PDB file of C-alpha atoms in Angstrom:
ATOM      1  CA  UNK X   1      18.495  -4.704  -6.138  1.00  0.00           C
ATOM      2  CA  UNK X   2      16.974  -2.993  -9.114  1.00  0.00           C
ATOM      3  CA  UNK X   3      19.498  -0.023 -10.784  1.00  0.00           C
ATOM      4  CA  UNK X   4      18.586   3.012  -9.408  1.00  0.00           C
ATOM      5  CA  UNK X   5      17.148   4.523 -12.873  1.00  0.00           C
ATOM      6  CA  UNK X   6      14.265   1.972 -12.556  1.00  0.00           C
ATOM      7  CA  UNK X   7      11.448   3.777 -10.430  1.00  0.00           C
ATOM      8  CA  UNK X   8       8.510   5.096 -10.630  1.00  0.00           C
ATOM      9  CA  UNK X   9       5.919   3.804 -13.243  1.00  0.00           C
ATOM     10  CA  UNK X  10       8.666   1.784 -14.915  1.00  0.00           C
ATOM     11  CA  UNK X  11       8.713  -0.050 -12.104  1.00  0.00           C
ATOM     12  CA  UNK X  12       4.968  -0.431 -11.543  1.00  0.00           C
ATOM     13  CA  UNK X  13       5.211  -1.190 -14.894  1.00  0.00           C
ATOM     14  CA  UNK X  14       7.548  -4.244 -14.896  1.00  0.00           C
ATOM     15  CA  UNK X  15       5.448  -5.947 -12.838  1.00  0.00           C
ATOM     16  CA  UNK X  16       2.666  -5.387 -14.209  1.00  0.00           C
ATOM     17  CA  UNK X  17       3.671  -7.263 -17.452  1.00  0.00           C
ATOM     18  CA  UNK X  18       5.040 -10.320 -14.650  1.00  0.00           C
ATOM     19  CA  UNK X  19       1.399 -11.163 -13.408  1.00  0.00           C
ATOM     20  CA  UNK X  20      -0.023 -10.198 -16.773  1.00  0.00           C
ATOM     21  CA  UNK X  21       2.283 -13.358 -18.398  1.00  0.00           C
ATOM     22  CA  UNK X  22       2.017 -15.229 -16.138  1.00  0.00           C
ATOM     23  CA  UNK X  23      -1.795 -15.083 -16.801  1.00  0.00           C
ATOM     24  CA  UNK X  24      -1.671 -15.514 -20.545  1.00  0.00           C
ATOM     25  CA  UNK X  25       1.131 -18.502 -20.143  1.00  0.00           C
ATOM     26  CA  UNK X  26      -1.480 -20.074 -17.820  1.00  0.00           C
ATOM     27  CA  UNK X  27      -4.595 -19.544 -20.435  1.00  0.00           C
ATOM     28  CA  UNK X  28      -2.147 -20.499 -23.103  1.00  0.00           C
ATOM     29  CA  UNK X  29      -1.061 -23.873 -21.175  1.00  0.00           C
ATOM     30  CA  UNK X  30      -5.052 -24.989 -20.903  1.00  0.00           C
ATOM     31  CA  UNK X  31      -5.684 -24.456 -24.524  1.00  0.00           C
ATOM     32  CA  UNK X  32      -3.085 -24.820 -26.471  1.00  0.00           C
ATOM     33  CA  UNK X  33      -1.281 -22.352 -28.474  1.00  0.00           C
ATOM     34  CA  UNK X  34      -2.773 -23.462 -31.794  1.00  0.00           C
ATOM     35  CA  UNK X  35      -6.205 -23.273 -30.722  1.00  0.00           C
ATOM     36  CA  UNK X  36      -6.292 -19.712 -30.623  1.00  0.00           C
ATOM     37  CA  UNK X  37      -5.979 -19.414 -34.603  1.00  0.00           C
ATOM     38  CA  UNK X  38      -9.519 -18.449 -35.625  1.00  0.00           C
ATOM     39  CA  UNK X  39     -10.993 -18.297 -32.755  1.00  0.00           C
ATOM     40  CA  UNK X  40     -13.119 -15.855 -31.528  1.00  0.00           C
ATOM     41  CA  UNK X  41     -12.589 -14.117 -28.187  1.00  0.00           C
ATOM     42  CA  UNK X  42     -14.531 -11.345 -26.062  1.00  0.00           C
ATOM     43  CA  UNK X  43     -12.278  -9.454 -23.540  1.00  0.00           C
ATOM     44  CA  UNK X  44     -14.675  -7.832 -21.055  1.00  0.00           C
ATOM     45  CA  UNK X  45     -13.099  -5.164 -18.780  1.00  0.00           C
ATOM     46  CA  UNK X  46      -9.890  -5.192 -20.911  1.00  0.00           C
ATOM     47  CA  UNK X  47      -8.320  -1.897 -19.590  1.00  0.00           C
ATOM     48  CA  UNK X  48      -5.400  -1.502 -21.879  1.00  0.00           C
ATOM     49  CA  UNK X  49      -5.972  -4.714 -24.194  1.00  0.00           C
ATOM     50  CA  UNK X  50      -2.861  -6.307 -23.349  1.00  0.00           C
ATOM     51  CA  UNK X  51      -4.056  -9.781 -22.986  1.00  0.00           C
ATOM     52  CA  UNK X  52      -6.819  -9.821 -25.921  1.00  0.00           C
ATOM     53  CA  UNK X  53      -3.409  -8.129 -28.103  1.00  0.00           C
ATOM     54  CA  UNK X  54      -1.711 -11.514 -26.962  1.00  0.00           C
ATOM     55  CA  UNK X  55      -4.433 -13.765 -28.177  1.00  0.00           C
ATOM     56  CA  UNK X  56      -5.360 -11.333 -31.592  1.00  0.00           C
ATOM     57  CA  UNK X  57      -1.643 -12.135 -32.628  1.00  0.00           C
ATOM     58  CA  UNK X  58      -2.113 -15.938 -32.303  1.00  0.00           C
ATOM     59  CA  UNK X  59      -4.716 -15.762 -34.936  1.00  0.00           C
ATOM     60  CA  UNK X  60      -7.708 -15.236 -32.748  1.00  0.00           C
ATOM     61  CA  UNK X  61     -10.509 -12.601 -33.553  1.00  0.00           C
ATOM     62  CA  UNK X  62     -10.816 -10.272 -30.145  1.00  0.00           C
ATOM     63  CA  UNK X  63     -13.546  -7.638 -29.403  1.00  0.00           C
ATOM     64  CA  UNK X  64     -12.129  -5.312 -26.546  1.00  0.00           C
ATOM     65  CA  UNK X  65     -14.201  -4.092 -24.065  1.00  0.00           C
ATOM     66  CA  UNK X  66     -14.257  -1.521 -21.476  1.00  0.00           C
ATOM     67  CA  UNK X  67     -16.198   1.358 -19.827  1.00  0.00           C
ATOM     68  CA  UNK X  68     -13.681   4.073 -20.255  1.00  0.00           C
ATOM     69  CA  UNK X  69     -13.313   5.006 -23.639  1.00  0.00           C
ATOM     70  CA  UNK X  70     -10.032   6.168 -23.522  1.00  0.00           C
ATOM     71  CA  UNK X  71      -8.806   2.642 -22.861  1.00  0.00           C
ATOM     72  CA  UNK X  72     -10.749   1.718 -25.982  1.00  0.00           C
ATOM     73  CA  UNK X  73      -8.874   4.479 -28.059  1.00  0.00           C
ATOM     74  CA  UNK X  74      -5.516   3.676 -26.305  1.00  0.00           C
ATOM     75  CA  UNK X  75      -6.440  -0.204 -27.479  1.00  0.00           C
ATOM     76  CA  UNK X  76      -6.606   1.046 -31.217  1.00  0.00           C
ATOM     77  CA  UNK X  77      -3.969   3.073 -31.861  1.00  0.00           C
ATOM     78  CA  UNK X  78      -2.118  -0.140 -30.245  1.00  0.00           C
ATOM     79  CA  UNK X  79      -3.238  -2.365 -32.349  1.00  0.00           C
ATOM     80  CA  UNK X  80      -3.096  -0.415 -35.219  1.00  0.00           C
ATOM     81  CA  UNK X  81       0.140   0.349 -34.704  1.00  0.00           C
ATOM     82  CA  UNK X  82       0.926  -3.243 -35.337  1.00  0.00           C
ATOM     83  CA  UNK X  83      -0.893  -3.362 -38.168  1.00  0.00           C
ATOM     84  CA  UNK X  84      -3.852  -5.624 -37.199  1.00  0.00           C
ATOM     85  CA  UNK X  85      -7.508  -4.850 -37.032  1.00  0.00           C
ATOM     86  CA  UNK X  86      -9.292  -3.849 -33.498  1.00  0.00           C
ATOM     87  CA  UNK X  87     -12.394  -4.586 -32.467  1.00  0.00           C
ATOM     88  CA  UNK X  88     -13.652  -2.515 -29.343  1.00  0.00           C
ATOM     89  CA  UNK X  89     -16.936  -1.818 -27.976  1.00  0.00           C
ATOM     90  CA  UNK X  90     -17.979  -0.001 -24.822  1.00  0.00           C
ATOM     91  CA  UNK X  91     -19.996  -2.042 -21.985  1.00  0.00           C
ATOM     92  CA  UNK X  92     -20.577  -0.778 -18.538  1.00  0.00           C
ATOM     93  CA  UNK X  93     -21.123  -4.209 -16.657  1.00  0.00           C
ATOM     94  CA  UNK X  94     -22.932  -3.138 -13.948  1.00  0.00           C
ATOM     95  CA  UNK X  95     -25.435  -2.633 -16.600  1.00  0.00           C
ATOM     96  CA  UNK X  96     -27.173  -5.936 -18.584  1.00  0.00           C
ATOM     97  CA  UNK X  97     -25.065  -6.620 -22.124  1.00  0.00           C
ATOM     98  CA  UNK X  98     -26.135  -8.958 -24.744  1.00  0.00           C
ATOM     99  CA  UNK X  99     -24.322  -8.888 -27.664  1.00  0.00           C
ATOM    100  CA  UNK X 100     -26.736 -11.250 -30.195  1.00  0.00           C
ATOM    101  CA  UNK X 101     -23.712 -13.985 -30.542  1.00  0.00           C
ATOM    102  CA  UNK X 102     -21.584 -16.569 -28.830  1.00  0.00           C
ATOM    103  CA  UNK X 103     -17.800 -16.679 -28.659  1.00  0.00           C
ATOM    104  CA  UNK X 104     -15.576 -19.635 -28.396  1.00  0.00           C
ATOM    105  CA  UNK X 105     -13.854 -17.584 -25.471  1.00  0.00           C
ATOM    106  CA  UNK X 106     -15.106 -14.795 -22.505  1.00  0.00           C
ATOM    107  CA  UNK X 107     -11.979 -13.751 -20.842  1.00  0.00           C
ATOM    108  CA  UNK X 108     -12.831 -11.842 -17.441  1.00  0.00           C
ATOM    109  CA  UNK X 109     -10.033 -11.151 -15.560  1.00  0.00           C
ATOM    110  CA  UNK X 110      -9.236  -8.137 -12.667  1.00  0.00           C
ATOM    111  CA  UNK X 111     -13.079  -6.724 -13.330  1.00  0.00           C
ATOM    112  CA  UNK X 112     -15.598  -8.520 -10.931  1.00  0.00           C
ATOM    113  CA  UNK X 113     -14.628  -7.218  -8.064  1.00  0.00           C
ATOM    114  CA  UNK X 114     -15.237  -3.543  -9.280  1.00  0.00           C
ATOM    115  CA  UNK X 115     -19.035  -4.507  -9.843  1.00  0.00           C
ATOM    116  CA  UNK X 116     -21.928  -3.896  -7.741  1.00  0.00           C
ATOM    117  CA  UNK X 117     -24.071  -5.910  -9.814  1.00  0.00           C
ATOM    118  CA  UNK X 118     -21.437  -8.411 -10.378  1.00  0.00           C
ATOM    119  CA  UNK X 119     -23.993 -11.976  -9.747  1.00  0.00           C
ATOM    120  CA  UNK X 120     -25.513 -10.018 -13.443  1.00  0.00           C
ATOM    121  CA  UNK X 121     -22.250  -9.603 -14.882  1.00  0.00           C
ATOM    122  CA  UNK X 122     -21.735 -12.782 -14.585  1.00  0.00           C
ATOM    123  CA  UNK X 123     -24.846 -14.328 -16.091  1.00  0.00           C
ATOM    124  CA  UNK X 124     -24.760 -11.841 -19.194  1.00  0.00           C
ATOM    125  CA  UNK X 125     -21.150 -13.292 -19.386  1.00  0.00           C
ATOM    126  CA  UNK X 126     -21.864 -17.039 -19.982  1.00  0.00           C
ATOM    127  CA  UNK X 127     -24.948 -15.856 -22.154  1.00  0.00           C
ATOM    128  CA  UNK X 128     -22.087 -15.269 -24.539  1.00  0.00           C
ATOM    129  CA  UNK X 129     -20.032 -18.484 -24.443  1.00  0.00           C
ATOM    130  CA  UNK X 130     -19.743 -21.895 -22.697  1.00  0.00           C
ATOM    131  CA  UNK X 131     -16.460 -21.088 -22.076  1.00  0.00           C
ATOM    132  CA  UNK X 132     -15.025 -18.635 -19.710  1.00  0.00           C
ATOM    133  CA  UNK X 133     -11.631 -17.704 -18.463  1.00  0.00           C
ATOM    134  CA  UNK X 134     -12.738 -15.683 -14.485  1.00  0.00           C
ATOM    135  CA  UNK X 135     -10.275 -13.796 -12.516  1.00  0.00           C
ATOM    136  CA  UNK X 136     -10.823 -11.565  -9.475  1.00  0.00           C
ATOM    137  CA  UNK X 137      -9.412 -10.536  -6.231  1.00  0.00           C
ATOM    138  CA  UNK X 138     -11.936 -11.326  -2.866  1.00  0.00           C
ATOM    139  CA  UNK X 139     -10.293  -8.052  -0.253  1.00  0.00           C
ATOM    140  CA  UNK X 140      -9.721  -5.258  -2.868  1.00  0.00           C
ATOM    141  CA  UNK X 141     -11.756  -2.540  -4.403  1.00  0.00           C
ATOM    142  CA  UNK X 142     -15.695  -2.690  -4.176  1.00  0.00           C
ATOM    143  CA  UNK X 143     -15.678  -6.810  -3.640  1.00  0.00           C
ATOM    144  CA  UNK X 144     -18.835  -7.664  -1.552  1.00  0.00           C
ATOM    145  CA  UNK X 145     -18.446 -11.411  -2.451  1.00  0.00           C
ATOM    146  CA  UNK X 146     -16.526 -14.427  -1.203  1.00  0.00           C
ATOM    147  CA  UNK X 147     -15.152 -17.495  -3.219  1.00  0.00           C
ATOM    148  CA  UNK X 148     -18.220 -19.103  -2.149  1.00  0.00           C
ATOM    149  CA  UNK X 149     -20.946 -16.778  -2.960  1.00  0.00           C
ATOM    150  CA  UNK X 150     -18.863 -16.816  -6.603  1.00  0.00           C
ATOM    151  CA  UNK X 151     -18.410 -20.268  -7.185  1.00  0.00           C
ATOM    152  CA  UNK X 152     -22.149 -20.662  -5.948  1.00  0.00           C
ATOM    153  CA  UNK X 153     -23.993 -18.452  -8.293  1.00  0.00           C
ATOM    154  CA  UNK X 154     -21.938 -20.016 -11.227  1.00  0.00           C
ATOM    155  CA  UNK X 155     -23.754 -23.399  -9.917  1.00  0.00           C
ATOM    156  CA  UNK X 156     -26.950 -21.147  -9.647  1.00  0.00           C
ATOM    157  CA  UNK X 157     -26.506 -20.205 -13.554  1.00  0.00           C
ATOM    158  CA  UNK X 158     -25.746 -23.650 -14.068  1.00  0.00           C
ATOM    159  CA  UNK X 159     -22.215 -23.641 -14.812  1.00  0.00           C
ATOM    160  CA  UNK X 160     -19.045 -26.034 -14.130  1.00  0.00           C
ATOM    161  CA  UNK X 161     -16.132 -24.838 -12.924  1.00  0.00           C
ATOM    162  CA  UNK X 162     -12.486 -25.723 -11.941  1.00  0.00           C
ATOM    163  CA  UNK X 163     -10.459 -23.342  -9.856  1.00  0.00           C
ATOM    164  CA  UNK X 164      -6.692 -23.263 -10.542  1.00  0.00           C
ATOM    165  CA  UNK X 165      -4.792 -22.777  -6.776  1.00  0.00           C
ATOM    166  CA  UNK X 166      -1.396 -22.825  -8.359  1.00  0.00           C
ATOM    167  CA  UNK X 167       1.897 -20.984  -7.472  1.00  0.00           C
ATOM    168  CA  UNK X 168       2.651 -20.901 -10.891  1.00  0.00           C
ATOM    169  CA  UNK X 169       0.051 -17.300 -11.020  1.00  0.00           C
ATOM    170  CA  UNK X 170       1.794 -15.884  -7.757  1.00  0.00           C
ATOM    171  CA  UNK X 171       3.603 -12.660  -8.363  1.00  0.00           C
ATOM    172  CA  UNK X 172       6.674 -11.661  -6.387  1.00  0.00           C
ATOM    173  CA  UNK X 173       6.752  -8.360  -4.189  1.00  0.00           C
ATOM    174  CA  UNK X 174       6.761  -5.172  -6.669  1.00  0.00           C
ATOM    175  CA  UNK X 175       6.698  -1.541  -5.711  1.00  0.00           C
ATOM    176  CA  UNK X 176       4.109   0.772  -7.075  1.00  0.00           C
ATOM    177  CA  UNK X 177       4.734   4.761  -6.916  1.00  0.00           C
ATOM    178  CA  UNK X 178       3.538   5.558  -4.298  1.00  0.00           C
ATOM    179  CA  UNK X 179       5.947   3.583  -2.543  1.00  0.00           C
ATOM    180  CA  UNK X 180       3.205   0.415  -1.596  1.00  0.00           C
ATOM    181  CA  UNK X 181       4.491  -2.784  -1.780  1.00  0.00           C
ATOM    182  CA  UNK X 182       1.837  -5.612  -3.268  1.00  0.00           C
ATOM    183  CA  UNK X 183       2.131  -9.170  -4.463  1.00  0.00           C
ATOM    184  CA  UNK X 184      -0.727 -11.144  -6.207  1.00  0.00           C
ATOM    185  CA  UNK X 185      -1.483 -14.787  -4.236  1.00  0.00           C
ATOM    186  CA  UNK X 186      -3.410 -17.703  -5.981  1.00  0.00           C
ATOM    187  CA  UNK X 187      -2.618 -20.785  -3.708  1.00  0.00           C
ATOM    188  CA  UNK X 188      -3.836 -19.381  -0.691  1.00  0.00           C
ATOM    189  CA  UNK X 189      -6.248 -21.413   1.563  1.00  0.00           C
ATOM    190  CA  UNK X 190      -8.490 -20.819   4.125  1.00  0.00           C
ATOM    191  CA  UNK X 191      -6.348 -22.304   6.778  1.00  0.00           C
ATOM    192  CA  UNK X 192      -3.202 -20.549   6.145  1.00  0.00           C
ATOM    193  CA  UNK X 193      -4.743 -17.043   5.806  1.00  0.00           C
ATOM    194  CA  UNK X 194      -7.633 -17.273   7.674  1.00  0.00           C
ATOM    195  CA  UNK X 195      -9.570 -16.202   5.219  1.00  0.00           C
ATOM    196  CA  UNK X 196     -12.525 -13.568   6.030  1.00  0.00           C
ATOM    197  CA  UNK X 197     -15.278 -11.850   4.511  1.00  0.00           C
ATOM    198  CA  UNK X 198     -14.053  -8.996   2.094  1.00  0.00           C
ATOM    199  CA  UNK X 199     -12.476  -5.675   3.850  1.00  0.00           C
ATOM    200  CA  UNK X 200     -11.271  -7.549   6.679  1.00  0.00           C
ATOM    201  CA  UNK X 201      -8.072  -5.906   7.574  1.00  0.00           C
ATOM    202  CA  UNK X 202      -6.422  -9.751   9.177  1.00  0.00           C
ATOM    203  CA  UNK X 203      -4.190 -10.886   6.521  1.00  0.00           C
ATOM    204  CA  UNK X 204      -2.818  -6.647   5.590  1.00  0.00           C
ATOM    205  CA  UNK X 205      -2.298  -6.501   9.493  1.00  0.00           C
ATOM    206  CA  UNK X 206       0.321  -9.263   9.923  1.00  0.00           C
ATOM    207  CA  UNK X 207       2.692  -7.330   7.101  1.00  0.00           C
ATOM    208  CA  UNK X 208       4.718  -4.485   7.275  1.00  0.00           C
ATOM    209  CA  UNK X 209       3.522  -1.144   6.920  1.00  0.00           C
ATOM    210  CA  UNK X 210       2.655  -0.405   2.960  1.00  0.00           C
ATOM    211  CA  UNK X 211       2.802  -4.112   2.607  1.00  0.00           C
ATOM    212  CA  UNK X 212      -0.632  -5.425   0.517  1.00  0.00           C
ATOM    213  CA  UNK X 213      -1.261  -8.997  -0.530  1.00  0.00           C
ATOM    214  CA  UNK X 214      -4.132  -9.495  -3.007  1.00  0.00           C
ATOM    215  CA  UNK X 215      -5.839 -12.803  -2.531  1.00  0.00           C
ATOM    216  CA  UNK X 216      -6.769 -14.241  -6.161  1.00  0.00           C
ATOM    217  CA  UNK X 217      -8.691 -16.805  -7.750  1.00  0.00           C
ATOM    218  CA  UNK X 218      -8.846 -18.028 -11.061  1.00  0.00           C
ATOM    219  CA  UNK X 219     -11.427 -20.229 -13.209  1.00  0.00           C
ATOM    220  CA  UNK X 220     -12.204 -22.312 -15.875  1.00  0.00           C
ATOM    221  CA  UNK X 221     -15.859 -21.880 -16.160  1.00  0.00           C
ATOM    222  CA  UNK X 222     -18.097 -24.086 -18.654  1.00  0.00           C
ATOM    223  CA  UNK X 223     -21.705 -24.286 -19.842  1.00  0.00           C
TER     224      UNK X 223
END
């Protein structure tokens, strides 16, 4: 049991920060954690900036991006606070981006599924590097895609890909305040979960009430 005096969005919060590193171990663990050291990364979709803020203090050059432009601010006054410089720049990706220059790294992670336009996203994306880091959830928020129709269009755009089903990026159950339980799955199959088209309500109906799993993939993508 967790002491009493941790509820609330300290609690939401603590997990948070438990799928978030396990993420950046994971992107770490692919490329080393002296490659970052002058390299330059583009965070689309980067909400707070807590992953680009991992890679920036490796070494690597990060531009921030987001829609909401009080992530951006809340993104410099971090950064700044730790004395390093911020790059951000505001992109609505449901809108074509093009940024005149590659990167040696796109990270895209929690976004895609917000996206109506998301098969554009994704082009404009890999217009920017030959290397991509791509994370989304298939039954939450706006998703109108399946791992298929994903890993399809990146063969569509020409892309390779491999897909990382490892426990290793599972979260445990965490409570968020409004007293939902969730838990982030990577190694899920088709078989075992009977996977559906997004929305369907067949994997959130055999769990408890308040009980949500969010069925994840994640990708190395290359040009």
């Amino acid at each position: 049991m967790f002491p009493k005096n941790v509820v609330g969005s300290e609690m939401k919060h603590l997990f948070y920060e438990e799928w978030k590193n396990k993420r950046v171990k994971k992107i770490e663990s692919i490329f080393g954690r002296d490659w970052f050291c002058g390299k330059s990364i583009l965070e689309l979709g980067a909400a707070h900036g807590d992953v680009g803020l991992h890679f920036l203090k490796l070494g690597a050059e990060v531009i921030f991006t987001d829609i909401r432009e009080e992530y951006l601010q809340s993104i410099k006054n971090k950064v700044k606070d730790l004395h390093y410089t911020a790059y951000t720049l505001r992109i609505d990706q449901n809108e074509r981006y093009d940024l005149g220059h590659k990167f040696d790294l796109v990270i895209h992670m929690a976004v895609l599924y917000c996206l109506e336009n998301w098969r554009q996203d994704l082009e404009c994306a890999m217009k920017h590097t030959d290397c991509m880091i791509l994370d989304t959830a298939f039954n939450k928020g706006g998703a109108a895609f399946t791992q298929e129709d994903v890993e399809g269009h990146l063969k569509d755009l020409g892309c390779k890909f491999i897909r990382l089903d490892t426990s290793d990026l599972n979260t445990d159950w965490s409570w968020l305040t409004n007293g939902q339980m969730i838990k982030h799955k990577y190694d899920w199959t088709h078989e075992s979960l009977e996977y559906q088209k997004p929305n369907s309500n067949f994997l959130n109906s055999q769990l408890p009430p308040k009980h949500d799993v969010w069925l994840r993939r994640f990708w190395i993508v290359l040009k």
